[in-house]
Short mmCIF file of C-alpha atoms and ligand atoms in Angstrom, two decimals:
data_model
loop_
_atom_site.label_atom_id
_atom_site.label_comp_id
_atom_site.label_asym_id
_atom_site.label_seq_id
_atom_site.Cartn_x
_atom_site.Cartn_y
_atom_site.Cartn_z
CA MET A 59 -0.29 0.11 0.36
CA ASN A 60 1.40 3.75 -0.83
CA THR A 61 1.55 6.43 1.24
CA ARG A 62 -1.62 8.73 0.16
CA TYR A 63 -2.99 12.50 1.44
CA ASN A 64 -5.62 13.64 -0.48
CA PRO A 65 -6.28 17.12 1.59
CA SER A 66 -9.59 18.32 0.87
CA GLY A 67 -11.23 20.90 2.99
CA GLY A 68 -8.23 21.19 5.03
CA ARG A 69 -4.80 22.81 5.92
CA THR A 70 -2.23 22.19 3.56
CA ALA A 71 0.71 23.73 1.28
CA VAL A 72 0.42 26.44 -1.40
CA LEU A 73 2.96 27.37 -3.59
CA CYS A 74 3.42 30.61 -4.22
CA GLY A 75 7.09 30.15 -5.71
CA LEU A 76 9.52 29.18 -8.42
CA GLY A 77 12.95 30.34 -8.51
CA THR A 78 15.71 27.26 -10.68
CA TRP A 79 19.37 27.84 -11.97
CA LEU A 80 21.75 25.74 -14.09
CA PRO A 81 25.24 26.61 -14.09
CA PRO A 82 26.10 28.37 -16.76
CA GLY A 83 29.01 25.06 -18.70
CA VAL A 84 26.97 23.37 -21.46
CA VAL A 85 28.05 20.33 -22.92
CA THR A 86 26.39 19.12 -26.08
CA ASN A 87 25.89 15.21 -27.02
CA ASP A 88 29.19 15.87 -29.85
CA ASP A 89 31.40 17.00 -27.55
CA LEU A 90 31.12 14.16 -25.46
CA ALA A 91 31.09 11.87 -28.96
CA GLN A 92 34.59 13.35 -28.22
CA GLN A 93 35.60 12.36 -25.31
CA LEU A 94 33.47 8.99 -25.32
CA ASN A 95 32.45 5.79 -27.86
CA THR A 96 29.44 7.33 -29.12
CA SER A 97 26.67 9.69 -31.74
CA ASP A 98 24.99 12.62 -31.11
CA GLU A 99 22.38 10.65 -33.27
CA TRP A 100 23.17 7.61 -30.70
CA ILE A 101 21.96 9.75 -27.91
CA ARG A 102 18.78 12.49 -29.41
CA VAL A 103 16.95 8.56 -30.71
CA ARG A 104 17.38 6.64 -28.00
CA THR A 105 16.95 9.55 -25.05
CA GLY A 106 16.07 13.00 -26.29
CA ILE A 107 19.01 14.55 -25.14
CA ARG A 108 20.87 17.29 -26.63
CA GLN A 109 23.03 18.36 -23.94
CA ARG A 110 23.37 18.70 -20.91
CA HIS A 111 24.55 21.90 -18.07
CA ILE A 112 27.64 20.42 -16.43
CA ALA A 113 29.13 22.61 -12.77
CA ASP A 114 32.72 23.63 -12.29
CA PRO A 115 33.96 21.12 -10.27
CA SER A 116 34.91 24.02 -8.19
CA MET A 117 30.96 24.28 -7.14
CA ALA A 118 29.67 21.82 -4.90
CA THR A 119 24.98 20.91 -4.79
CA SER A 120 24.64 24.10 -2.64
CA ASP A 121 26.60 26.47 -4.80
CA LEU A 122 23.59 25.64 -6.91
CA ALA A 123 20.67 25.09 -3.96
CA VAL A 124 21.73 28.32 -2.83
CA GLU A 125 20.93 29.90 -6.55
CA ALA A 126 18.22 28.51 -7.34
CA ALA A 127 16.44 28.66 -3.62
CA ALA A 128 17.73 32.75 -3.26
CA ARG A 129 15.33 33.63 -6.90
CA ALA A 130 12.14 30.87 -4.84
CA LEU A 131 12.02 33.44 -2.35
CA ARG A 132 12.56 36.63 -4.28
CA SER A 133 9.46 34.75 -6.73
CA ALA A 134 7.38 34.25 -3.39
CA GLY A 135 8.52 38.10 -2.17
CA THR A 136 9.16 36.75 1.84
CA SER A 137 12.96 36.10 2.81
CA SER A 138 11.65 34.57 5.44
CA VAL A 139 10.83 30.35 6.30
CA ASP A 140 9.85 28.08 8.57
CA ALA A 141 11.44 24.25 7.00
CA VAL A 142 14.40 23.63 4.08
CA ILE A 143 13.80 20.83 2.84
CA LEU A 144 16.44 19.34 0.17
CA ALA A 145 15.78 16.50 -2.12
CA THR A 146 19.17 15.93 -3.41
CA THR A 147 21.08 12.36 -4.12
CA THR A 148 24.76 14.44 -4.39
CA PRO A 149 24.40 16.51 -1.11
CA ASP A 150 28.03 18.72 0.20
CA HIS A 151 29.37 15.81 2.23
CA THR A 152 27.88 12.12 3.65
CA CYS A 153 27.78 13.76 6.83
CA PRO A 154 26.16 16.61 8.11
CA ALA A 155 23.21 16.96 5.81
CA THR A 156 23.79 19.67 2.87
CA ALA A 157 20.45 21.34 4.22
CA PRO A 158 21.62 23.71 7.03
CA LEU A 159 25.18 25.38 5.09
CA VAL A 160 22.17 25.90 2.49
CA ALA A 161 19.75 27.34 5.28
CA SER A 162 22.18 29.69 7.00
CA ARG A 163 24.35 31.07 3.78
CA LEU A 164 20.81 31.60 2.28
CA GLY A 165 19.95 34.42 5.98
CA LEU A 166 17.36 31.32 7.20
CA ALA A 167 19.52 29.88 9.52
CA ALA A 168 17.22 29.20 12.53
CA ALA A 169 14.31 27.54 10.46
CA ALA A 170 14.18 24.09 10.81
CA ALA A 171 16.61 21.77 7.67
CA PHE A 172 16.50 18.59 6.67
CA ASP A 173 17.67 16.66 2.83
CA VAL A 174 14.98 13.23 1.95
CA ALA A 175 17.80 10.58 0.02
CA ALA A 176 15.22 9.62 -2.65
CA VAL A 177 17.36 9.99 -6.11
CA CYS A 178 14.68 10.92 -8.93
CA THR A 179 11.80 11.30 -6.68
CA GLY A 180 14.16 14.12 -3.66
CA PHE A 181 11.92 16.70 -5.35
CA LEU A 182 8.27 14.75 -4.59
CA TYR A 183 9.38 13.51 -1.30
CA ALA A 184 9.86 16.06 0.14
CA LEU A 185 7.48 18.28 -1.32
CA ALA A 186 5.52 16.06 0.41
CA ALA A 187 6.91 16.32 3.50
CA ALA A 188 7.29 19.89 3.97
CA THR A 189 3.29 19.78 2.69
CA GLY A 190 3.29 17.45 5.74
CA LEU A 191 4.76 20.09 8.42
CA ILE A 192 2.70 22.98 7.24
CA SER A 193 -0.69 20.68 7.09
CA ALA A 194 0.17 19.76 10.98
CA GLY A 195 0.54 23.63 11.76
CA LEU A 196 3.82 22.14 12.54
CA ALA A 197 5.52 25.18 9.96
CA HIS A 198 3.58 27.97 8.22
CA SER A 199 6.15 27.95 5.53
CA ALA A 200 8.83 26.51 3.80
CA LEU A 201 11.63 26.30 1.05
CA VAL A 202 12.06 23.13 -1.26
CA ILE A 203 14.35 22.60 -3.06
CA GLY A 204 16.14 19.94 -5.57
CA ALA A 205 19.43 20.53 -6.12
CA GLU A 206 22.28 18.21 -7.45
CA THR A 207 26.44 17.73 -9.54
CA TYR A 208 25.89 14.42 -10.71
CA SER A 209 29.45 14.91 -12.51
CA ALA A 210 30.38 15.39 -9.65
CA ILE A 211 29.16 10.80 -8.98
CA LEU A 212 29.59 9.77 -12.61
CA ASP A 213 32.32 7.52 -14.15
CA PRO A 214 34.06 9.74 -16.59
CA GLU A 215 34.09 5.26 -18.51
CA ASP A 216 30.35 5.21 -18.56
CA ARG A 217 28.68 6.21 -21.31
CA SER A 218 24.70 5.24 -20.32
CA THR A 219 24.68 7.80 -17.68
CA ARG A 220 27.41 10.36 -18.54
CA ALA A 221 25.01 11.08 -21.77
CA ILE A 222 21.85 10.59 -19.43
CA PHE A 223 22.35 13.21 -16.93
CA GLY A 224 23.46 17.03 -16.18
CA ASP A 225 23.50 18.44 -12.97
CA GLY A 226 20.65 21.67 -12.30
CA ALA A 227 19.10 23.68 -9.24
CA GLY A 228 15.55 24.32 -8.38
CA ALA A 229 13.37 25.15 -5.80
CA VAL A 230 9.64 26.70 -4.90
CA VAL A 231 8.65 28.32 -1.29
CA LEU A 232 5.11 26.65 0.85
CA ARG A 233 3.00 28.92 2.91
CA ALA A 234 -0.42 27.56 4.80
CA GLY A 235 -3.25 27.63 2.62
CA VAL A 236 -5.89 25.83 2.43
CA ALA A 237 -7.34 22.07 -0.38
CA GLY A 238 -8.53 24.57 -3.15
CA GLU A 239 -7.09 27.15 -3.98
CA ASP A 240 -4.52 27.59 -6.89
CA GLY A 241 -1.38 26.23 -6.10
CA ALA A 242 -2.68 24.38 -3.35
CA LEU A 243 -0.40 20.46 -3.57
CA GLY A 244 -2.12 17.25 -3.05
CA PRO A 245 -3.84 14.19 -3.19
CA PHE A 246 0.12 12.93 -2.75
CA ASP A 247 0.70 9.40 -3.75
CA LEU A 248 4.41 8.02 -2.43
CA GLY A 249 5.66 4.81 -2.75
CA SER A 250 8.80 2.37 -2.35
CA ASP A 251 10.43 -0.79 -3.41
CA GLY A 252 13.78 -1.43 -2.10
CA SER A 253 13.67 -5.01 -3.54
CA GLY A 254 15.22 -3.09 -6.54
CA ALA A 255 18.01 -1.24 -5.08
CA ASP A 256 21.17 -2.63 -6.78
CA LEU A 257 19.50 -1.12 -10.59
CA ILE A 258 20.40 2.06 -9.16
CA MET A 259 22.74 3.12 -6.51
CA VAL A 260 26.80 4.49 -5.85
CA PRO A 261 28.72 0.81 -3.61
CA SER A 262 30.51 2.38 -2.40
CA GLY A 263 31.55 5.47 0.37
CA GLY A 264 28.44 3.81 2.68
CA SER A 265 28.30 1.74 5.87
CA ARG A 266 28.24 -1.74 3.73
CA GLN A 267 30.93 -0.76 1.55
CA PRO A 268 33.32 1.91 3.71
CA PHE A 269 35.82 3.72 0.95
CA SER A 270 38.91 2.43 1.58
CA PRO A 271 41.05 4.47 0.23
CA ARG A 272 44.22 1.45 0.75
CA ALA A 273 42.34 -0.88 -1.47
CA PRO A 274 41.01 1.47 -3.91
CA GLN A 275 40.42 -1.50 -6.43
CA THR A 276 37.03 -3.09 -4.69
CA SER A 277 35.41 -0.23 -4.52
CA ASP A 278 33.25 1.10 -6.70
CA PRO A 279 32.33 5.55 -5.73
CA TYR A 280 30.30 6.55 -8.38
CA PHE A 281 26.97 5.39 -9.23
CA ARG A 282 25.79 2.91 -11.32
CA MET A 283 21.99 2.40 -13.61
CA GLN A 284 20.53 -1.41 -14.93
CA GLY A 285 19.07 0.94 -18.08
CA THR A 286 17.36 -0.52 -19.51
CA ALA A 287 14.99 -1.93 -16.49
CA VAL A 288 14.54 1.22 -14.54
CA PHE A 289 12.97 2.22 -18.42
CA ARG A 290 10.34 -0.23 -18.35
CA ALA A 291 9.86 0.00 -14.21
CA ALA A 292 10.07 4.01 -14.45
CA ALA A 293 7.36 4.23 -16.98
CA GLU A 294 5.53 1.39 -15.19
CA ALA A 295 5.82 3.49 -11.60
CA MET A 296 5.08 6.86 -13.36
CA ALA A 297 1.69 5.62 -14.54
CA GLY A 298 0.10 3.71 -12.28
CA SER A 299 1.15 6.28 -9.39
CA ALA A 300 -0.63 9.38 -11.37
CA ARG A 301 -3.74 8.08 -11.98
CA THR A 302 -3.71 7.21 -7.82
CA VAL A 303 -4.22 10.40 -7.53
CA LEU A 304 -5.65 11.23 -10.59
CA ASP A 305 -8.47 9.09 -9.94
CA GLN A 306 -8.85 11.62 -6.66
CA THR A 307 -8.74 15.27 -8.15
CA GLY A 308 -11.80 15.52 -9.95
CA TRP A 309 -10.76 17.11 -13.09
CA PRO A 310 -12.94 16.74 -15.50
CA ASP A 311 -11.97 13.03 -17.07
CA SER A 312 -9.87 12.29 -14.28
CA GLN A 313 -6.72 13.73 -17.07
CA PRO A 314 -4.71 16.86 -16.02
CA ASP A 315 -4.47 19.98 -19.06
CA LEU A 316 -0.10 18.82 -18.60
CA LEU A 317 1.25 16.21 -17.09
CA VAL A 318 4.71 17.21 -15.55
CA ALA A 319 6.85 13.47 -15.46
CA HIS A 320 11.09 13.75 -13.41
CA GLN A 321 12.76 14.00 -17.76
CA ALA A 322 14.19 10.80 -17.09
CA ASN A 323 14.70 9.94 -20.72
CA LEU A 324 12.00 11.99 -23.32
CA ARG A 325 10.86 8.00 -24.77
CA ILE A 326 9.94 7.09 -20.78
CA VAL A 327 7.79 10.59 -20.73
CA HIS A 328 5.96 9.46 -23.55
CA ALA A 329 5.40 6.58 -22.14
CA VAL A 330 3.77 7.49 -18.51
CA ALA A 331 1.29 10.02 -21.37
CA ASP A 332 0.19 7.32 -23.51
CA ARG A 333 -0.26 4.60 -20.27
CA LEU A 334 -2.22 7.91 -19.25
CA ARG A 335 -4.56 7.82 -22.29
CA LEU A 336 -3.25 11.93 -22.50
CA PRO A 337 -1.72 13.65 -25.78
CA ARG A 338 2.32 13.63 -26.17
CA LYS A 339 2.12 17.82 -26.20
CA ARG A 340 0.39 18.17 -23.43
CA CYS A 341 3.50 16.59 -21.94
CA ALA A 342 6.11 19.32 -20.55
CA VAL A 343 9.05 18.37 -22.15
CA ASN A 344 13.10 19.97 -21.29
CA ILE A 345 15.36 16.94 -21.39
CA ASP A 346 16.43 18.20 -24.82
CA ARG A 347 18.33 21.27 -22.93
CA VAL A 348 19.02 19.88 -19.56
CA GLY A 349 19.13 16.31 -19.65
CA ASN A 350 18.01 14.07 -15.90
CA THR A 351 18.68 16.80 -13.59
CA ALA A 352 17.02 14.31 -11.15
CA GLY A 353 15.94 15.98 -7.74
CA ALA A 354 16.11 18.67 -9.93
CA SER A 355 14.40 17.61 -12.75
CA ILE A 356 10.60 18.56 -11.50
CA PRO A 357 10.87 22.44 -10.61
CA LEU A 358 13.13 22.91 -14.11
CA ALA A 359 10.58 20.81 -15.80
CA LEU A 360 8.31 23.74 -14.28
CA ALA A 361 10.04 26.38 -14.98
CA HIS A 362 10.15 25.46 -18.64
CA ALA A 363 6.53 24.97 -18.65
CA VAL A 364 6.02 28.24 -17.91
CA ASP A 365 8.13 30.61 -19.85
CA ALA A 366 6.58 28.06 -22.64
CA GLY A 367 3.06 29.33 -22.07
CA GLN A 368 2.11 25.83 -21.50
CA LEU A 369 1.61 26.82 -17.55
CA ARG A 370 -0.42 29.32 -16.74
CA PRO A 371 -2.88 30.21 -13.61
CA GLY A 372 -5.39 28.02 -12.92
CA THR A 373 -3.96 24.80 -15.32
CA ARG A 374 -3.74 21.89 -13.82
CA VAL A 375 -0.95 20.03 -12.82
CA LEU A 376 0.14 16.21 -11.78
CA LEU A 377 4.03 15.77 -11.15
CA THR A 378 5.12 12.03 -11.19
CA ALA A 379 8.57 11.12 -10.06
CA PHE A 380 10.42 7.25 -10.22
CA GLY A 381 14.13 6.89 -9.06
CA GLY A 382 16.19 5.57 -7.14
CA GLY A 383 15.16 3.43 -3.86
CA LEU A 384 13.66 2.44 -5.62
CA THR A 385 11.61 5.36 -5.09
CA TRP A 386 7.82 6.96 -7.26
CA GLY A 387 5.58 9.36 -6.44
CA SER A 388 3.14 12.07 -7.72
CA CYS A 389 1.22 15.07 -6.76
CA ALA A 390 -1.29 17.95 -8.05
CA LEU A 391 -2.17 20.98 -7.74
CA ARG A 392 -3.75 23.95 -10.16
CA TRP A 393 -1.19 26.27 -11.03
CA PRO A 394 -0.95 29.60 -9.02
CA ARG A 395 -0.20 33.11 -10.21
CA ILE A 396 3.27 33.48 -9.62
CA THR A 397 5.88 35.34 -11.57
CA PRO A 398 8.92 32.40 -11.00
CA GLY A 399 12.58 33.91 -10.40
O1 UT7 B 668 15.64 8.82 -13.51
C1 UT7 B 668 14.92 7.88 -13.12
C2 UT7 B 668 16.82 6.32 -13.25
N1 UT7 B 668 16.28 7.02 -14.64
C3 UT7 B 668 15.71 5.92 -15.63
O2 UT7 B 668 14.51 6.41 -15.79
C4 UT7 B 668 17.07 6.25 -17.12
C5 UT7 B 668 16.09 5.35 -17.77
N2 UT7 B 668 17.40 4.15 -18.77
C6 UT7 B 668 16.78 4.78 -19.39
O3 UT7 B 668 16.95 5.66 -19.64
C7 UT7 B 668 17.59 3.95 -20.71
O4 UT7 B 668 17.59 2.73 -20.45
C8 UT7 B 668 19.49 3.94 -21.34
C9 UT7 B 668 19.35 4.94 -22.25
C10 UT7 B 668 20.61 4.45 -20.16
C11 UT7 B 668 19.54 3.15 -22.46
O5 UT7 B 668 19.19 3.11 -23.08
P1 UT7 B 668 18.66 1.53 -23.47
O6 UT7 B 668 17.86 1.21 -25.37
O7 UT7 B 668 18.35 0.67 -22.44
O8 UT7 B 668 20.16 0.69 -24.08
P2 UT7 B 668 20.72 -0.75 -23.12
O9 UT7 B 668 20.99 0.12 -21.70
O10 UT7 B 668 19.55 -1.91 -23.32
O11 UT7 B 668 22.47 -0.37 -24.86
C12 UT7 B 668 22.44 -0.96 -26.00
C13 UT7 B 668 23.49 -0.94 -26.11
C14 UT7 B 668 24.46 -1.37 -25.00
O12 UT7 B 668 25.50 -2.04 -26.49
P3 UT7 B 668 25.50 -3.61 -27.22
O13 UT7 B 668 25.50 -3.17 -25.20
O14 UT7 B 668 24.73 -3.77 -27.54
O15 UT7 B 668 26.82 -3.46 -27.19
C15 UT7 B 668 24.82 -0.43 -24.61
O16 UT7 B 668 25.94 -0.58 -24.19
O17 UT7 B 668 23.37 0.23 -26.06
C16 UT7 B 668 25.10 0.69 -25.43
N3 UT7 B 668 25.14 2.14 -24.97
C17 UT7 B 668 25.33 3.63 -26.25
N4 UT7 B 668 26.17 3.29 -27.48
C18 UT7 B 668 26.23 5.03 -28.03
C19 UT7 B 668 24.65 2.70 -23.79
N5 UT7 B 668 25.27 3.95 -24.09
C20 UT7 B 668 24.45 3.49 -25.03
C21 UT7 B 668 25.71 5.65 -24.98
N6 UT7 B 668 26.22 5.45 -27.05
N7 UT7 B 668 26.18 6.53 -25.52
#
């Protein structure tokens, strides 16, 4: 049984600000083809990706997170929140969490701050955690950030992961409000299946296989993914979770105006739309420009959809994601009147 939440009529979280940031460095498919045995055509046809942004090695995830979060706070017209939740697979350090560092640099030092580790579903899990804090009255506002520097954990020799993943950050500000108003989050659906944990994994550096500088040959510090198995699971889980939420929305035909799915692979986004019987033109797509940015994917796709004129006040939006764990989740909202930063 998945975790479900439907805030019908009660206090819930309302989205009131959005900000994003991409590192300026762009790596095209042709750039990759000069370093690895791959081609622009293979990457474009198999994934829909044309380029990805890659952070300078001097930058860490907190640096990207601060940029996006500052823009989200400006978009919301506020300089204080009660909680900061950061979804990331690539924290600055194994210990401590990155969120308190980000909060401190934003002048939010007194806020509750913690990281959420749910890989590509992280942003949706973080949204749900923030919504829980706000609904329970533990917080009146929250900053939810998805930020990643995958370039720091990819194997330079692995063409299948380097072709897909990119760096970036996105953030939203949530305030307390009531279900039914534009921007109110919910229903939610969250789920996991740990029997598939080995499909997406960084094998070394944790307590199961601590990194040993004396035996580096037995350690593998890089992100590993069994792409084909993940591909199948991703489309099925996102479509199932999305359907669970859509069936509780009361929207016409239980369908969204816009599907904002985790940008894992363009073929996966389209497979989810097909399973939901939703025309593909009702999908937000920015994977061609940014690649798969894991925890940052959903807010970056939202900002892109606003720029593209796909998201307007009142647009019925369905967010859905799938990632390592395995984890998945979905959430519905009607888009509020905001100006992204
Ligand atoms: O973010 C959430 C989790 N991630 C995802 O949802 C991603 C899901 N998976 C995928 O997007 C796809 O599985 C990939 C894009 C990673 C791979 O595409 P695929 O169509 O599943 O290819 P494959 O893994 O079955 O590999 C087919 C062939 C292999 O060669 P052989 O063994 O048949 O000779 C791969 O080595 O394609 C090869 N290959 C490449 N060739 C050129 C893998 N990556 C590349 C590459 N360029 N970049």
